[in-house]
CSV table of C-alpha atoms and ligand atoms in Angstrom, one decimal:
chain,number,residue,atom,x,y,z
P,1,UNK,CA,106.0,100.4,107.8
P,2,UNK,CA,104.9,97.6,105.5
P,3,UNK,CA,107.7,96.0,103.7
P,4,UNK,CA,106.7,95.4,100.1
P,5,UNK,CA,108.3,93.7,97.2
P,6,UNK,CA,107.9,96.4,94.5
P,7,UNK,CA,108.7,94.0,91.7
P,8,UNK,CA,105.3,92.2,92.5
P,9,UNK,CA,103.4,95.1,90.8
P,10,UNK,CA,104.4,96.4,87.4
P,11,UNK,CA,105.5,100.0,87.3
P,12,UNK,CA,102.5,102.0,86.1
P,13,UNK,CA,103.1,103.0,82.4
P,14,UNK,CA,102.2,106.6,83.3
P,15,UNK,CA,105.5,107.0,85.0
P,16,UNK,CA,107.4,106.3,81.8
P,17,UNK,CA,105.0,108.3,79.6
P,18,UNK,CA,105.7,111.4,77.6
P,19,UNK,CA,103.3,113.3,79.9
P,20,UNK,CA,105.4,112.6,83.0
P,21,UNK,CA,108.6,113.2,81.0
P,22,UNK,CA,107.2,116.6,80.2
P,23,UNK,CA,106.2,117.3,83.8
P,24,UNK,CA,109.7,116.3,85.0
P,25,UNK,CA,111.4,118.6,82.4
P,26,UNK,CA,109.1,121.5,83.5
P,27,UNK,CA,109.9,120.9,87.1
P,28,UNK,CA,113.7,120.7,86.4
P,29,UNK,CA,113.5,124.0,84.5
P,30,UNK,CA,111.6,125.7,87.4
P,31,UNK,CA,113.9,124.4,90.1
P,32,UNK,CA,117.1,125.2,88.1
P,33,UNK,CA,116.1,128.9,88.2
P,34,UNK,CA,115.0,128.7,91.9
P,35,UNK,CA,117.9,127.9,94.2
P,36,UNK,CA,117.2,124.9,96.4
P,37,UNK,CA,117.7,126.7,99.7
P,38,UNK,CA,117.1,130.2,100.9
P,39,UNK,CA,117.2,131.9,104.3
P,40,UNK,CA,113.9,133.5,104.9
P,41,UNK,CA,112.7,135.7,107.8
P,42,UNK,CA,110.4,133.9,110.2
P,43,UNK,CA,106.9,133.5,108.6
P,44,UNK,CA,108.1,134.3,105.1
P,45,UNK,CA,107.6,131.8,102.4
P,46,UNK,CA,108.7,131.3,98.9
P,47,UNK,CA,106.9,133.7,96.6
P,48,UNK,CA,106.9,131.4,93.7
P,49,UNK,CA,105.8,127.8,94.1
P,50,UNK,CA,105.8,125.1,91.6
P,51,UNK,CA,102.4,124.0,90.6
P,52,UNK,CA,102.5,120.2,90.6
P,53,UNK,CA,100.1,118.3,88.5
P,54,UNK,CA,99.0,116.0,91.3
P,55,UNK,CA,95.7,114.8,89.8
P,56,UNK,CA,98.0,113.0,87.3
P,57,UNK,CA,99.2,110.7,90.1
P,58,UNK,CA,95.7,109.4,90.7
P,59,UNK,CA,96.5,107.1,87.8
P,60,UNK,CA,99.1,105.2,89.8
P,61,UNK,CA,96.7,104.7,92.8
P,62,UNK,CA,95.3,101.4,91.7
P,63,UNK,CA,98.8,100.0,91.4
P,64,UNK,CA,99.6,101.3,94.9
P,65,UNK,CA,96.4,99.9,96.3
P,66,UNK,CA,97.4,96.5,94.9
P,67,UNK,CA,101.0,96.8,96.2
P,68,UNK,CA,100.1,97.9,99.7
P,69,UNK,CA,97.0,95.7,99.9
P,70,UNK,CA,94.7,98.6,100.5
P,71,UNK,CA,96.5,99.6,103.7
P,72,UNK,CA,98.4,102.7,104.7
P,73,UNK,CA,102.1,102.0,104.0
P,74,UNK,CA,103.1,103.5,107.4
P,75,UNK,CA,100.4,102.7,110.0
P,76,UNK,CA,98.8,99.8,108.2
P,77,UNK,CA,95.3,101.2,108.7
P,78,UNK,CA,92.8,100.0,106.1
P,79,UNK,CA,91.1,102.2,103.6
P,80,UNK,CA,87.6,103.2,104.8
P,81,UNK,CA,85.0,105.9,104.6
P,82,UNK,CA,86.6,107.8,107.4
P,83,UNK,CA,90.1,106.8,106.4
P,84,UNK,CA,90.7,107.7,102.7
P,85,UNK,CA,94.1,106.5,101.5
P,86,UNK,CA,96.0,108.8,99.2
P,87,UNK,CA,99.0,108.7,96.9
P,88,UNK,CA,101.9,110.2,98.8
P,89,UNK,CA,105.6,110.6,98.7
P,90,UNK,CA,108.0,109.0,101.1
P,91,UNK,CA,110.6,111.7,100.6
P,92,UNK,CA,108.6,115.0,100.6
P,93,UNK,CA,108.5,116.7,97.2
P,94,UNK,CA,107.1,120.0,98.3
P,95,UNK,CA,108.8,122.7,100.3
P,96,UNK,CA,110.3,121.8,103.6
P,97,UNK,CA,110.3,124.6,106.2
P,98,UNK,CA,112.3,124.2,109.4
P,99,UNK,CA,110.9,126.6,111.8
P,100,UNK,CA,113.2,128.7,113.9
P,101,UNK,CA,113.8,127.7,117.5
P,102,UNK,CA,111.1,129.1,119.8
P,103,UNK,CA,112.4,131.8,122.1
P,104,UNK,CA,115.3,132.7,119.9
P,105,UNK,CA,116.4,136.2,120.6
P,106,UNK,CA,118.7,137.6,118.0
P,107,UNK,CA,117.5,138.4,114.5
P,108,UNK,CA,119.8,135.9,112.9
P,109,UNK,CA,118.5,133.0,114.8
P,110,UNK,CA,114.8,133.8,114.2
P,111,UNK,CA,115.2,133.1,110.5
P,112,UNK,CA,113.6,130.0,109.3
P,113,UNK,CA,115.5,127.9,106.9
P,114,UNK,CA,113.5,126.7,104.0
P,115,UNK,CA,114.3,124.4,101.2
P,116,UNK,CA,112.5,122.8,98.4
P,117,UNK,CA,111.8,119.1,98.8
P,118,UNK,CA,112.9,116.1,96.7
P,119,UNK,CA,111.2,117.5,93.6
P,120,UNK,CA,113.1,115.1,91.3
P,121,UNK,CA,111.4,112.2,93.1
P,122,UNK,CA,107.9,113.4,92.4
P,123,UNK,CA,107.2,110.7,89.8
P,124,UNK,CA,109.6,108.1,91.1
P,125,UNK,CA,107.9,104.8,91.6
P,126,UNK,CA,110.1,104.0,94.5
P,127,UNK,CA,109.0,107.2,96.2
P,128,UNK,CA,105.3,106.7,95.8
P,129,UNK,CA,103.3,105.2,98.7
P,130,UNK,CA,99.7,104.7,99.7
P,131,UNK,CA,99.1,106.6,102.9
P,132,UNK,CA,96.3,107.8,105.2
P,133,UNK,CA,95.8,111.5,105.7
P,134,UNK,CA,97.4,111.4,109.2
P,135,UNK,CA,100.6,109.8,107.9
P,136,UNK,CA,100.6,112.0,104.9
P,137,UNK,CA,100.5,115.2,107.0
P,138,UNK,CA,103.3,113.9,109.2
P,139,UNK,CA,105.6,113.2,106.3
P,140,UNK,CA,105.1,116.5,104.5
V,1,ZN,ZN1,98.8,105.9,108.1
């Protein structure tokens, strides 16, 4: 992983804007009424999912391109036609599902434990990275 000095690039003003403050408040309200963890039967997923306003984060992309010098923060591959780099989160913000152990016999062990991610870090500058699709899928 590329080690970067975050102080080199100013924090994008978007992250301190009223728009993002509104998004944060909305997410906090949603997750306050949806417990962070739940035990679900295998294959089941949360019925309600929070609709993140991800297009908003495109605004911080230029700052991340500058910070990571147009390279994936994890594998250091350069941006290219076949390797688009995206705004991603180091700590996953969306749902984390730990699948049950394959071959588990009893009903209790076949339940998958699911929890929401680090939603409060969705608009946290320290948690925003530039990453390629392969690394992005690995981190979700
Ligand atoms: Zn990568």
